[in-house]
CSV table of C-alpha atoms in Angstrom, one decimal:
chain,number,residue,atom,x,y,z
A,205,MET,CA,-56.4,-45.6,-12.2
A,206,TYR,CA,-52.9,-46.9,-11.1
A,207,VAL,CA,-50.2,-47.9,-13.5
A,208,PHE,CA,-47.6,-50.7,-12.8
A,209,THR,CA,-44.3,-51.8,-14.3
A,210,ASN,CA,-44.3,-55.3,-15.8
A,211,ASP,CA,-42.2,-56.8,-12.9
A,212,GLU,CA,-44.5,-55.0,-10.4
A,213,ALA,CA,-47.8,-56.7,-12.2
A,214,LEU,CA,-46.0,-60.0,-12.3
A,215,ALA,CA,-45.3,-59.7,-8.6
A,216,ILE,CA,-49.0,-58.8,-8.1
A,217,ASP,CA,-50.3,-61.5,-10.0
A,218,HIS,CA,-48.5,-64.0,-8.1
A,219,GLN,CA,-49.6,-62.6,-4.9
A,220,ILE,CA,-53.3,-62.6,-6.0
A,221,ILE,CA,-52.9,-66.3,-6.8
A,222,GLU,CA,-50.6,-67.4,-4.0
A,223,GLN,CA,-51.6,-65.3,-1.1
A,224,PHE,CA,-55.3,-64.0,-2.0
A,225,GLY,CA,-56.3,-67.8,-2.8
A,226,PHE,CA,-57.5,-66.8,-6.5
A,227,PRO,CA,-57.0,-70.0,-8.6
A,228,SER,CA,-55.3,-69.3,-11.9
A,229,LEU,CA,-57.8,-71.1,-13.8
A,230,ILE,CA,-60.7,-68.8,-12.6
A,231,LEU,CA,-58.6,-65.9,-13.5
A,232,MET,CA,-58.0,-67.1,-17.0
A,233,GLU,CA,-61.6,-68.2,-17.2
A,234,ASN,CA,-62.3,-64.5,-16.5
A,235,ALA,CA,-59.8,-63.2,-18.9
A,236,GLY,CA,-61.3,-65.3,-21.7
A,237,ASN,CA,-65.0,-64.0,-21.3
A,238,ALA,CA,-63.6,-60.4,-21.2
A,239,PHE,CA,-61.6,-60.9,-24.4
A,240,ARG,CA,-64.8,-62.5,-26.0
A,241,GLU,CA,-66.7,-59.5,-24.9
A,242,ALA,CA,-64.0,-57.0,-26.4
A,243,VAL,CA,-63.9,-58.9,-29.7
A,244,CYS,CA,-68.0,-58.7,-30.0
A,245,LYS,CA,-67.4,-54.9,-29.4
A,246,GLU,CA,-64.8,-54.9,-32.3
A,247,ILE,CA,-66.3,-57.1,-34.9
A,248,GLY,CA,-69.6,-57.9,-34.1
A,249,ILE,CA,-71.0,-61.3,-34.0
A,250,ILE,CA,-68.5,-64.1,-33.7
A,251,GLN,CA,-70.7,-67.0,-35.2
A,252,GLY,CA,-68.9,-67.8,-38.6
A,253,ARG,CA,-66.0,-65.5,-38.3
A,254,LYS,CA,-62.3,-66.9,-38.6
A,255,PHE,CA,-59.6,-66.4,-36.1
A,256,ILE,CA,-55.9,-67.5,-35.8
A,257,VAL,CA,-54.6,-67.3,-32.2
A,258,PHE,CA,-50.8,-67.6,-31.4
A,259,CYS,CA,-50.3,-68.9,-28.2
A,260,GLY,CA,-47.0,-68.8,-26.2
A,261,PRO,CA,-45.6,-71.2,-23.5
A,262,GLY,CA,-46.5,-69.3,-20.5
A,263,ASN,CA,-49.6,-67.8,-18.7
A,264,ASN,CA,-50.3,-65.5,-21.7
A,265,GLY,CA,-50.4,-68.5,-24.0
A,266,ALA,CA,-52.9,-70.3,-21.4
A,267,ASP,CA,-55.0,-67.3,-21.4
A,268,GLY,CA,-55.0,-67.6,-25.4
A,269,LEU,CA,-56.2,-71.3,-25.0
A,270,VAL,CA,-59.0,-70.1,-23.2
A,271,ILE,CA,-60.0,-67.5,-25.6
A,272,ALA,CA,-59.7,-70.0,-28.5
A,273,ARG,CA,-62.1,-72.1,-26.7
A,274,LYS,CA,-64.5,-69.1,-25.9
A,275,LEU,CA,-64.4,-68.2,-29.6
A,276,LEU,CA,-65.3,-71.5,-30.6
A,277,CYS,CA,-68.2,-72.0,-28.1
A,278,SER,CA,-69.4,-68.8,-29.7
A,279,GLY,CA,-69.4,-70.2,-33.1
A,280,GLY,CA,-66.0,-69.0,-34.4
A,281,ASP,CA,-63.7,-70.7,-36.6
A,282,VAL,CA,-60.4,-71.1,-34.7
A,283,THR,CA,-56.9,-72.1,-35.8
A,284,LEU,CA,-54.5,-72.3,-33.0
A,285,ILE,CA,-51.0,-72.2,-33.3
A,286,SER,CA,-49.1,-73.0,-29.9
A,287,PRO,CA,-46.1,-74.9,-28.4
A,288,PRO,CA,-46.7,-78.8,-28.5
A,289,PRO,CA,-48.0,-79.9,-25.3
A,290,GLY,CA,-45.2,-82.4,-24.5
A,291,ASN,CA,-43.1,-79.1,-23.9
A,292,GLN,CA,-45.4,-77.9,-21.3
A,293,THR,CA,-45.5,-80.4,-18.6
A,294,ASN,CA,-44.0,-78.0,-16.2
A,295,HIS,CA,-47.0,-75.7,-16.8
A,296,ALA,CA,-50.0,-77.2,-15.0
A,297,ALA,CA,-52.5,-74.5,-16.1
A,298,TRP,CA,-51.4,-74.4,-19.7
A,299,MET,CA,-51.7,-78.2,-20.0
A,300,THR,CA,-55.2,-77.9,-18.2
A,301,GLN,CA,-56.6,-75.4,-20.6
A,302,PHE,CA,-55.0,-77.4,-23.9
A,303,GLN,CA,-56.6,-80.5,-22.4
A,304,MET,CA,-60.2,-78.7,-22.2
A,305,LEU,CA,-59.6,-77.4,-25.5
A,306,LYS,CA,-58.5,-80.5,-26.9
A,307,HIS,CA,-61.6,-82.2,-26.0
A,308,PHE,CA,-63.6,-80.3,-28.5
A,309,GLN,CA,-64.0,-82.4,-31.5
A,310,SER,CA,-64.9,-79.8,-34.3
A,311,GLU,CA,-64.3,-79.2,-37.9
A,312,HIS,CA,-64.1,-75.4,-36.8
A,313,LEU,CA,-60.9,-76.1,-34.6
A,314,ARG,CA,-57.4,-76.8,-36.0
A,315,LEU,CA,-54.5,-77.5,-33.3
A,316,VAL,CA,-51.1,-76.8,-35.0
A,317,ALA,CA,-47.7,-76.9,-33.2
A,318,PHE,CA,-45.1,-74.4,-33.8
A,319,GLU,CA,-42.7,-76.6,-35.6
A,320,GLU,CA,-45.4,-78.0,-37.9
A,321,VAL,CA,-46.6,-74.6,-39.0
A,322,ASP,CA,-45.8,-73.3,-42.4
A,323,LEU,CA,-46.3,-69.5,-42.2
A,324,SER,CA,-45.8,-69.0,-45.6
A,325,SER,CA,-48.9,-70.9,-46.5
A,326,LEU,CA,-51.1,-69.2,-44.0
A,327,ASN,CA,-52.8,-66.3,-45.6
A,328,PRO,CA,-53.7,-63.6,-43.3
A,329,ALA,CA,-56.7,-62.2,-45.5
A,330,SER,CA,-58.4,-65.6,-44.8
A,331,PHE,CA,-59.0,-64.6,-41.2
A,332,ASP,CA,-61.0,-61.9,-39.6
A,333,LEU,CA,-58.7,-61.5,-36.5
A,334,ILE,CA,-55.1,-62.6,-35.5
A,335,ILE,CA,-54.9,-62.8,-31.6
A,336,ASP,CA,-51.5,-62.4,-30.2
A,337,ALA,CA,-51.1,-64.4,-27.1
A,338,LEU,CA,-47.4,-65.3,-27.2
A,339,PHE,CA,-46.1,-63.4,-24.1
A,340,GLY,CA,-47.2,-61.4,-21.2
A,341,VAL,CA,-45.3,-59.3,-18.7
A,342,GLY,CA,-42.5,-61.8,-17.9
A,343,VAL,CA,-41.1,-61.6,-21.5
A,344,LYS,CA,-37.5,-60.6,-22.0
A,345,PRO,CA,-36.1,-59.9,-25.5
A,346,PRO,CA,-34.7,-60.9,-27.8
A,347,LEU,CA,-37.1,-63.7,-29.2
A,348,ARG,CA,-36.3,-67.2,-30.2
A,349,ASP,CA,-36.1,-67.5,-34.0
A,350,GLU,CA,-39.6,-69.4,-34.1
A,351,TYR,CA,-41.2,-66.6,-32.2
A,352,SER,CA,-39.5,-64.0,-34.3
A,353,ALA,CA,-40.8,-65.4,-37.4
A,354,ILE,CA,-44.3,-65.5,-35.9
A,355,VAL,CA,-44.1,-61.9,-34.9
A,356,ASP,CA,-42.9,-61.0,-38.4
A,357,TRP,CA,-45.9,-62.7,-40.0
A,358,ILE,CA,-48.3,-60.7,-37.6
A,359,GLN,CA,-46.5,-57.4,-38.2
A,360,GLY,CA,-46.8,-58.1,-42.0
A,361,ALA,CA,-50.7,-59.0,-42.0
A,362,SER,CA,-53.0,-56.3,-43.1
A,363,ILE,CA,-56.2,-57.4,-41.1
A,364,ALA,CA,-57.0,-56.8,-37.5
A,365,VAL,CA,-54.6,-57.8,-34.8
A,366,ALA,CA,-55.7,-57.9,-31.0
A,367,ALA,CA,-53.2,-58.9,-28.4
A,368,VAL,CA,-53.8,-60.3,-24.9
A,369,ASP,CA,-52.6,-58.3,-22.0
A,370,LEU,CA,-49.7,-57.0,-24.0
A,371,PRO,CA,-48.6,-56.9,-27.7
A,372,SER,CA,-45.6,-59.2,-28.1
A,373,PRO,CA,-42.1,-57.4,-28.8
A,374,GLY,CA,-41.9,-56.4,-32.3
A,375,VAL,CA,-45.9,-56.3,-32.8
A,376,GLN,CA,-46.7,-52.6,-33.8
A,377,ASN,CA,-50.1,-53.0,-35.5
A,378,CYS,CA,-52.6,-54.1,-33.1
A,379,SER,CA,-56.0,-52.9,-33.5
A,380,PHE,CA,-56.7,-53.4,-29.7
A,381,VAL,CA,-55.4,-54.7,-26.5
A,382,ILE,CA,-57.0,-56.3,-23.5
A,383,SER,CA,-55.0,-55.5,-20.5
A,384,PHE,CA,-55.9,-57.7,-17.6
A,385,GLY,CA,-56.1,-57.0,-13.9
A,386,LEU,CA,-53.6,-53.9,-13.8
A,387,ILE,CA,-52.8,-51.1,-16.3
A,388,LYS,CA,-49.0,-51.7,-17.4
A,389,ARG,CA,-46.8,-48.7,-17.9
A,390,SER,CA,-45.4,-50.3,-21.1
A,391,LEU,CA,-49.2,-50.2,-22.6
A,392,ILE,CA,-49.6,-46.6,-22.1
A,393,TYR,CA,-46.1,-45.2,-22.1
A,394,SER,CA,-43.1,-47.0,-24.0
A,395,GLY,CA,-46.0,-49.2,-26.1
A,396,TYR,CA,-48.7,-46.6,-26.5
A,397,ALA,CA,-48.3,-46.5,-30.2
A,398,GLN,CA,-48.2,-50.3,-30.6
A,399,SER,CA,-52.2,-50.4,-30.4
A,400,LYS,CA,-54.9,-48.1,-31.4
A,401,LYS,CA,-57.5,-49.2,-28.7
A,402,LEU,CA,-57.1,-50.2,-25.1
A,403,TYR,CA,-59.6,-52.4,-23.1
A,404,PHE,CA,-59.2,-53.1,-19.4
A,405,ALA,CA,-60.6,-56.1,-17.3
A,406,PRO,CA,-60.3,-56.4,-13.6
A,407,LEU,CA,-61.1,-60.0,-13.7
A,408,ASP,CA,-63.4,-60.0,-10.5
A,409,ALA,CA,-60.1,-60.3,-8.3
A,410,PRO,CA,-59.0,-57.7,-5.9
A,411,TYR,CA,-56.3,-56.2,-7.7
A,412,TYR,CA,-57.7,-52.6,-6.5
A,413,GLU,CA,-55.9,-53.6,-3.3
A,414,PHE,CA,-52.7,-52.5,-4.8
A,415,ASN,CA,-51.4,-48.9,-5.6
A,416,SER,CA,-48.7,-47.2,-6.9
A,417,ASP,CA,-47.1,-43.5,-7.5
A,418,GLU,CA,-47.8,-43.9,-11.3
A,419,MET,CA,-51.4,-43.1,-12.5
A,420,VAL,CA,-53.5,-42.5,-15.7
A,421,ASN,CA,-54.3,-38.6,-15.8
A,422,ASP,CA,-57.9,-38.7,-15.1
A,423,PRO,CA,-58.9,-34.7,-15.3
A,424,VAL,CA,-60.4,-33.0,-12.0
A,425,HIS,CA,-64.2,-31.6,-12.3
A,426,LEU,CA,-63.9,-27.6,-12.8
A,427,PRO,CA,-65.7,-25.5,-10.4
A,428,SER,CA,-68.8,-23.9,-11.8
A,429,ARG,CA,-68.1,-20.2,-13.1
A,430,ASN,CA,-69.5,-17.4,-10.6
A,431,PRO,CA,-72.5,-15.9,-12.4
A,432,ALA,CA,-71.6,-12.5,-10.4
A,433,GLY,CA,-67.8,-12.8,-11.2
A,434,HIS,CA,-65.9,-10.1,-13.0
A,435,LYS,CA,-62.7,-10.4,-14.9
A,436,GLY,CA,-60.6,-10.3,-11.8
A,437,SER,CA,-62.5,-13.0,-10.4
A,438,PHE,CA,-61.3,-15.6,-12.9
A,439,GLY,CA,-57.7,-14.9,-12.6
A,440,GLN,CA,-55.1,-12.4,-13.7
A,441,ALA,CA,-51.8,-13.5,-15.3
A,442,LEU,CA,-48.5,-12.0,-16.5
A,443,PHE,CA,-46.7,-13.5,-19.4
A,444,ILE,CA,-43.3,-12.3,-19.7
A,445,GLY,CA,-41.4,-13.2,-22.9
A,446,GLY,CA,-40.8,-12.1,-26.8
A,447,ALA,CA,-38.3,-11.1,-29.2
A,448,ALA,CA,-37.9,-9.6,-32.6
A,449,ASN,CA,-38.8,-13.1,-34.0
A,450,TYR,CA,-40.5,-14.3,-31.5
A,451,TYR,CA,-43.8,-12.5,-30.7
A,452,GLY,CA,-46.2,-15.5,-31.5
A,453,ALA,CA,-45.0,-17.4,-28.3
A,454,PRO,CA,-46.1,-14.7,-25.9
A,455,TYR,CA,-49.4,-14.2,-27.8
A,456,PHE,CA,-50.3,-17.9,-27.7
A,457,ASN,CA,-49.7,-17.8,-23.9
A,458,ALA,CA,-52.0,-14.9,-23.3
A,459,MET,CA,-54.7,-15.7,-25.8
A,460,SER,CA,-54.8,-19.4,-24.9
A,461,PHE,CA,-55.2,-18.2,-21.2
A,462,LEU,CA,-58.2,-16.1,-22.2
A,463,ARG,CA,-59.8,-18.9,-24.1
A,464,SER,CA,-59.3,-21.1,-21.3
A,465,GLY,CA,-61.7,-18.9,-18.9
A,466,GLY,CA,-58.9,-16.9,-17.4
A,467,GLY,CA,-60.0,-13.1,-16.8
A,468,TYR,CA,-57.0,-10.8,-17.5
A,469,ALA,CA,-54.0,-11.4,-19.4
A,470,ARG,CA,-51.0,-9.2,-19.5
A,471,VAL,CA,-47.8,-9.7,-21.7
A,472,ALA,CA,-44.6,-8.0,-20.7
A,473,ALA,CA,-42.5,-7.9,-24.0
A,474,PRO,CA,-39.9,-5.8,-25.7
A,475,GLN,CA,-41.6,-2.5,-26.8
A,476,ALA,CA,-41.1,-2.8,-30.5
A,477,ILE,CA,-43.0,-6.1,-30.6
A,478,CYS,CA,-46.1,-5.1,-28.5
A,479,PRO,CA,-47.9,-3.5,-31.3
A,480,ILE,CA,-47.5,-6.8,-33.2
A,481,ILE,CA,-48.9,-8.8,-30.2
A,482,ALA,CA,-51.8,-6.3,-29.9
A,483,GLY,CA,-52.9,-6.5,-33.3
A,484,LEU,CA,-53.1,-10.3,-33.2
A,485,GLY,CA,-54.8,-10.3,-29.8
A,486,PRO,CA,-56.5,-6.8,-28.9
A,487,GLU,CA,-57.8,-8.3,-25.5
A,488,ILE,CA,-54.5,-8.6,-24.3
A,489,VAL,CA,-53.1,-6.0,-22.3
A,490,MET,CA,-49.4,-5.2,-23.3
A,491,ILE,CA,-46.7,-3.8,-21.1
A,492,PRO,CA,-44.0,-2.6,-23.1
A,493,LEU,CA,-40.3,-3.3,-21.7
A,494,PRO,CA,-36.9,-1.6,-22.3
A,495,GLN,CA,-35.2,-3.2,-25.2
A,496,SER,CA,-31.9,-3.6,-26.8
A,497,SER,CA,-30.9,-2.8,-30.4
A,498,ASP,CA,-31.7,-6.2,-31.7
A,499,LYS,CA,-35.4,-5.5,-30.0
A,500,SER,CA,-34.9,-8.2,-27.4
A,501,ILE,CA,-35.3,-7.7,-23.6
A,502,CYS,CA,-32.4,-5.5,-22.1
A,503,ASP,CA,-31.1,-5.2,-18.5
A,504,LYS,CA,-33.5,-2.6,-17.3
A,505,ALA,CA,-36.7,-4.9,-17.9
A,506,PHE,CA,-36.8,-6.2,-14.5
A,507,ASP,CA,-37.3,-2.7,-13.1
A,508,THR,CA,-40.8,-2.4,-14.8
A,509,ILE,CA,-41.8,-5.8,-14.0
A,510,ALA,CA,-40.7,-6.0,-10.5
A,511,SER,CA,-43.7,-4.2,-9.1
A,512,LEU,CA,-46.2,-6.3,-10.8
A,513,LEU,CA,-45.3,-9.6,-9.8
A,514,ASN,CA,-47.4,-9.6,-6.5
A,515,GLN,CA,-50.4,-8.3,-8.7
A,516,HIS,CA,-50.9,-11.6,-10.6
A,517,ASP,CA,-52.4,-14.9,-9.7
A,518,VAL,CA,-49.8,-16.6,-11.9
A,519,ILE,CA,-46.6,-15.4,-13.5
A,520,THR,CA,-44.9,-17.2,-16.7
A,521,ILE,CA,-41.8,-16.4,-18.2
A,522,GLY,CA,-39.7,-17.6,-21.1
A,523,CYS,CA,-41.9,-18.3,-24.2
A,524,GLY,CA,-40.0,-16.5,-26.9
A,525,LEU,CA,-37.7,-14.6,-24.4
A,526,SER,CA,-34.2,-15.3,-26.4
A,527,LEU,CA,-31.1,-16.3,-25.1
A,528,THR,CA,-29.4,-13.2,-24.5
A,529,PRO,CA,-27.3,-12.1,-21.5
A,530,SER,CA,-30.2,-9.7,-20.4
A,531,ALA,CA,-32.8,-12.6,-20.6
A,532,GLU,CA,-30.6,-14.7,-18.4
A,533,LYS,CA,-30.3,-11.8,-15.9
A,534,LEU,CA,-34.2,-11.2,-16.0
A,535,LEU,CA,-34.8,-14.9,-15.5
A,536,ARG,CA,-32.7,-15.0,-12.4
A,537,ASN,CA,-34.1,-11.8,-10.9
A,538,VAL,CA,-37.7,-13.2,-11.4
A,539,MET,CA,-36.9,-16.4,-9.8
A,540,LEU,CA,-35.1,-14.8,-6.7
A,541,ALA,CA,-37.9,-11.9,-6.3
A,542,ASP,CA,-40.3,-11.9,-3.5
A,543,PHE,CA,-43.8,-12.9,-4.5
A,544,SER,CA,-46.1,-16.0,-3.9
A,545,SER,CA,-48.0,-16.5,-7.1
A,546,PRO,CA,-47.0,-19.9,-8.8
A,547,LEU,CA,-44.3,-19.5,-11.7
A,548,ILE,CA,-44.3,-21.3,-14.8
A,549,ILE,CA,-40.9,-21.5,-16.8
A,550,ASP,CA,-41.0,-22.4,-20.5
A,551,GLY,CA,-39.4,-22.2,-23.7
A,552,ASP,CA,-36.3,-20.1,-23.7
A,553,GLY,CA,-36.7,-19.6,-19.9
A,554,LEU,CA,-36.0,-23.4,-19.5
A,555,THR,CA,-32.8,-23.3,-21.7
A,556,LEU,CA,-31.7,-20.4,-19.8
A,557,LEU,CA,-32.4,-22.2,-16.5
A,558,SER,CA,-30.2,-25.2,-17.7
A,559,GLN,CA,-27.2,-22.8,-17.8
A,560,ASN,CA,-28.3,-21.6,-14.3
A,561,MET,CA,-29.1,-24.8,-12.5
A,562,GLU,CA,-28.1,-23.2,-9.1
A,563,LEU,CA,-31.2,-21.6,-9.1
A,564,LEU,CA,-33.1,-24.7,-8.7
A,565,GLY,CA,-31.3,-25.2,-5.5
A,566,VAL,CA,-32.7,-22.1,-3.9
A,567,LYS,CA,-35.5,-22.3,-1.7
A,568,LEU,CA,-38.4,-20.6,-3.4
A,569,GLU,CA,-41.4,-19.4,-1.6
A,570,ARG,CA,-43.6,-20.3,-4.4
A,571,PRO,CA,-44.8,-23.3,-6.6
A,572,LEU,CA,-42.6,-23.9,-9.3
A,573,ILE,CA,-43.8,-25.5,-12.8
A,574,LEU,CA,-41.5,-26.4,-15.5
A,575,THR,CA,-42.8,-27.5,-19.1
A,576,PRO,CA,-40.0,-28.9,-21.2
A,577,HIS,CA,-40.2,-30.9,-24.4
A,578,PRO,CA,-37.4,-33.7,-24.5
A,579,GLY,CA,-34.8,-31.3,-25.9
A,580,GLU,CA,-35.2,-28.9,-22.9
A,581,MET,CA,-35.5,-31.6,-20.5
A,582,SER,CA,-32.2,-33.1,-21.9
A,583,ARG,CA,-30.5,-29.9,-21.0
A,584,LEU,CA,-32.0,-29.5,-17.6
A,585,ALA,CA,-31.1,-33.1,-16.5
A,586,GLN,CA,-28.1,-33.3,-18.6
A,587,ARG,CA,-29.0,-36.4,-20.2
A,588,SER,CA,-29.5,-37.3,-23.9
A,589,ILE,CA,-32.9,-37.1,-25.5
A,590,SER,CA,-32.9,-40.8,-26.2
A,591,ASP,CA,-32.2,-41.3,-22.3
A,592,ILE,CA,-35.1,-38.9,-21.5
A,593,LEU,CA,-37.7,-40.6,-23.9
A,594,ALA,CA,-36.5,-44.0,-22.6
A,595,TYR,CA,-36.4,-43.6,-18.9
A,596,ALA,CA,-38.9,-40.6,-18.4
A,597,PRO,CA,-41.1,-42.7,-15.8
A,598,GLU,CA,-38.1,-42.8,-13.7
A,599,LEU,CA,-36.2,-39.5,-14.5
A,600,VAL,CA,-39.2,-37.3,-14.3
A,601,PRO,CA,-40.5,-37.8,-10.7
A,602,GLU,CA,-36.6,-38.0,-9.7
A,603,MET,CA,-36.0,-34.5,-11.2
A,604,ALA,CA,-39.4,-33.3,-9.8
A,605,ARG,CA,-38.0,-34.1,-6.4
A,606,LYS,CA,-34.5,-32.8,-6.7
A,607,TRP,CA,-35.8,-29.5,-8.1
A,608,ASN,CA,-39.0,-29.2,-5.9
A,609,ALA,CA,-41.0,-28.5,-9.0
A,610,THR,CA,-43.9,-29.9,-10.8
A,611,ILE,CA,-42.8,-31.0,-14.3
A,612,VAL,CA,-44.8,-31.3,-17.5
A,613,LEU,CA,-42.4,-33.5,-19.8
A,614,LYS,CA,-44.5,-32.6,-22.9
A,615,SER,CA,-44.3,-35.7,-25.7
A,616,ALA,CA,-46.5,-38.0,-27.6
A,617,ARG,CA,-47.5,-39.3,-24.0
A,618,THR,CA,-47.1,-36.3,-21.8
A,619,ILE,CA,-45.7,-37.1,-18.2
A,620,ILE,CA,-46.8,-35.1,-15.0
A,621,SER,CA,-44.6,-35.3,-12.0
A,622,THR,CA,-44.8,-33.5,-8.6
A,623,PRO,CA,-42.2,-33.0,-5.8
A,624,ASP,CA,-43.4,-36.0,-4.0
A,625,GLY,CA,-42.6,-38.3,-6.7
A,626,SER,CA,-46.0,-38.8,-8.2
A,627,VAL,CA,-46.5,-39.5,-11.9
A,628,TRP,CA,-49.5,-39.2,-14.2
A,629,TYR,CA,-49.7,-40.4,-17.9
A,630,ASN,CA,-51.8,-38.2,-19.9
A,631,MET,CA,-53.9,-40.0,-22.4
A,632,SER,CA,-55.4,-37.0,-24.6
A,633,GLY,CA,-53.8,-35.4,-27.5
A,634,ASN,CA,-52.7,-36.8,-31.0
A,635,ASP,CA,-49.6,-36.3,-33.4
A,636,GLY,CA,-51.2,-33.4,-35.2
A,637,MET,CA,-50.4,-31.4,-32.3
A,638,ALA,CA,-46.5,-31.8,-33.0
A,639,THR,CA,-46.3,-28.4,-34.5
A,640,PRO,CA,-44.9,-25.0,-33.3
A,641,GLY,CA,-46.9,-22.8,-30.7
A,642,THR,CA,-49.0,-25.8,-29.2
A,643,GLY,CA,-46.6,-26.0,-26.1
A,644,ASP,CA,-47.1,-22.2,-25.8
A,645,VAL,CA,-50.8,-22.9,-25.8
A,646,LEU,CA,-50.6,-25.4,-23.0
A,647,THR,CA,-48.7,-22.6,-20.9
A,648,GLY,CA,-51.7,-20.4,-21.0
A,649,MET,CA,-54.2,-23.1,-20.4
A,650,ILE,CA,-51.9,-24.2,-17.0
A,651,ALA,CA,-52.0,-20.6,-16.0
A,652,ALA,CA,-55.7,-20.3,-16.7
A,653,VAL,CA,-56.8,-23.5,-14.8
A,654,SER,CA,-54.4,-22.7,-12.0
A,655,CYS,CA,-56.8,-19.8,-11.2
A,656,GLN,CA,-59.7,-22.2,-10.7
A,657,SER,CA,-60.7,-23.0,-7.2
A,658,ILE,CA,-58.7,-26.6,-7.4
A,659,SER,CA,-55.1,-27.3,-6.1
A,660,LEU,CA,-52.2,-26.4,-8.3
A,661,VAL,CA,-51.4,-30.0,-9.3
A,662,GLU,CA,-54.9,-30.8,-10.2
A,663,ALA,CA,-55.0,-27.7,-12.2
A,664,VAL,CA,-51.8,-28.6,-14.1
A,665,ARG,CA,-53.2,-32.2,-14.7
A,666,THR,CA,-56.6,-30.9,-16.0
A,667,ALA,CA,-55.2,-28.3,-18.1
A,668,VAL,CA,-52.9,-31.1,-19.9
A,669,PHE,CA,-55.7,-33.1,-20.2
A,670,LEU,CA,-57.9,-30.3,-21.7
A,671,HIS,CA,-55.2,-29.2,-24.1
A,672,GLY,CA,-54.9,-32.8,-25.4
A,673,LEU,CA,-58.6,-32.9,-25.6
A,674,ALA,CA,-58.8,-29.6,-27.5
A,675,GLY,CA,-56.4,-31.3,-29.9
A,676,ASP,CA,-58.6,-34.4,-30.3
A,677,LEU,CA,-61.6,-32.4,-31.1
A,678,ALA,CA,-59.5,-30.4,-33.6
A,679,ALA,CA,-58.4,-33.6,-35.1
A,680,GLU,CA,-62.0,-34.9,-35.5
A,681,ASP,CA,-63.5,-32.2,-37.2
A,682,THR,CA,-60.5,-31.4,-39.6
A,683,VAL,CA,-57.3,-33.6,-39.8
A,684,ARG,CA,-54.3,-34.0,-37.9
A,685,ASP,CA,-52.1,-32.9,-40.9
A,686,GLY,CA,-52.0,-29.2,-40.8
A,687,LEU,CA,-53.5,-28.8,-37.3
A,688,THR,CA,-51.9,-25.5,-36.1
A,689,ALA,CA,-51.7,-24.0,-32.8
A,690,THR,CA,-54.1,-21.2,-33.8
A,691,THR,CA,-56.7,-23.9,-34.7
A,692,LEU,CA,-56.1,-25.7,-31.3
A,693,MET,CA,-56.6,-22.3,-29.6
A,694,ASP,CA,-60.0,-22.4,-31.4
A,695,TYR,CA,-60.9,-25.5,-30.1
A,696,ILE,CA,-60.3,-24.7,-26.2
A,697,PRO,CA,-63.6,-23.4,-25.4
A,698,SER,CA,-65.3,-26.6,-27.0
A,699,ALA,CA,-62.8,-28.9,-25.2
A,700,LEU,CA,-63.9,-26.7,-21.7
A,701,GLN,CA,-67.6,-27.2,-22.6
A,702,GLU,CA,-67.6,-30.9,-23.5
A,703,PHE,CA,-65.7,-31.6,-20.1
A,704,ARG,CA,-68.0,-29.5,-18.0
A,705,ASN,CA,-70.9,-31.0,-19.5
A,706,ASN,CA,-70.1,-34.6,-18.8
A,707,PRO,CA,-66.8,-34.9,-16.8
A,708,SER,CA,-67.4,-38.5,-16.1
A,709,ALA,CA,-67.1,-39.3,-19.6
A,710,TYR,CA,-63.3,-38.2,-19.7
A,711,CYS,CA,-62.5,-40.4,-16.7
A,712,HIS,CA,-60.1,-43.2,-18.0
A,713,TYR,CA,-59.9,-41.5,-21.5
A,714,ARG,CA,-59.1,-43.8,-24.1
A,715,ILE,CA,-59.3,-47.0,-21.8
A,716,THR,CA,-62.6,-49.0,-22.3
A,717,LEU,CA,-63.4,-50.9,-19.1
A,718,LEU,CA,-65.0,-54.4,-19.3
A,719,PRO,CA,-66.6,-56.3,-16.6
């Protein structure tokens, strides 16, 4: 499922109407039917229910007029707040929809112009649903005062709110949004928190003719496990990391690798913390490394590791590694070593890499995967964290191309990008996962899925999705408050089983398709 910017969506809408010959009135009629179906799914029978519809001056408002008519014809009671029709003479579709609606002489329809409405006299609790059809993809903040007042009224309401195509700027409390024709980036990235649920209606028009470098992250079906396989058949991973105060990170790496179906996990860590990690996970094979007096990796560590690099299907480095000069030297030696397995860099490894950016200019003979959170990405890209979050859809693919790496930017809406500039937005996961160690779990899961018989990009994408799904299953069974990395790991096998049993159920996760 492709994702488009608002400007791209506006241009494509124009092309569908002007070049493909689909009349805007037909598209609006289809949008109204789809919206009515979504309302039925959300609140049940429409007859006898009360709706207030706020319509703006453009195509989004015209959609709102159609929706008002559909709800009225289904037995609903509709209060419509809109610009006066005299101000809309330059918008033929809007005028046509308004004239059709005005012909309904019904006690269940009230038409109120913006300048006549007294918002203070409108009690949100007297309605069953508020419908926001003020603005679509063409809106450019700031809003005029009359619209700001309406947005404030909607935002202050404690009842269900539904948005037409996009929530208006400032509306943060939507129960659901119905996106028409195309999935907009502003719905699933910058505005993902504005709505609890997303519907999508293709409007019976050829929007499918258009594609984009940006996509929803649909996971890839995993191959069946080999009934005759042994632990070597399911992948061998080497996790390099850990220090005196950070032995949890490599433990989470290795154990999540095993819980994700990986076959053989080795952790190379300072010798003093190896017994601690082994005590937490006796299934993990430990490789004690020479250490310094502060129990972090010392300069001689690479001598122990070097011969192991070509013996594993995937190498990870950085989780809990520390930021000492010896750790920096080890990262450099590993990155420049001669081996062909994928290399995943996470945690302290990313911070050390940000201090040695020339390493990203070296042509490596292996795939490179970087898994930063916004702070680590800020150091790597030398941009502020606010810039990283605001411009991630552009910045992440730019850096993926520049560094010839697959990047997984971990955030509330994780973004994956590859060296060719492709971008995927991950839809699974929840805020309960915003806790220490969950990123280390993801690194182990990526390592495990990369050992499956699918491409590395598919493996990264699928691991990111399953990581979020495990968090969603954990949140359903427990609560988001107090969800820990240990709990998350416990749900990895369940997430794998759910996905293997019914992979198609997780296509377009959290997006409900309408006819």
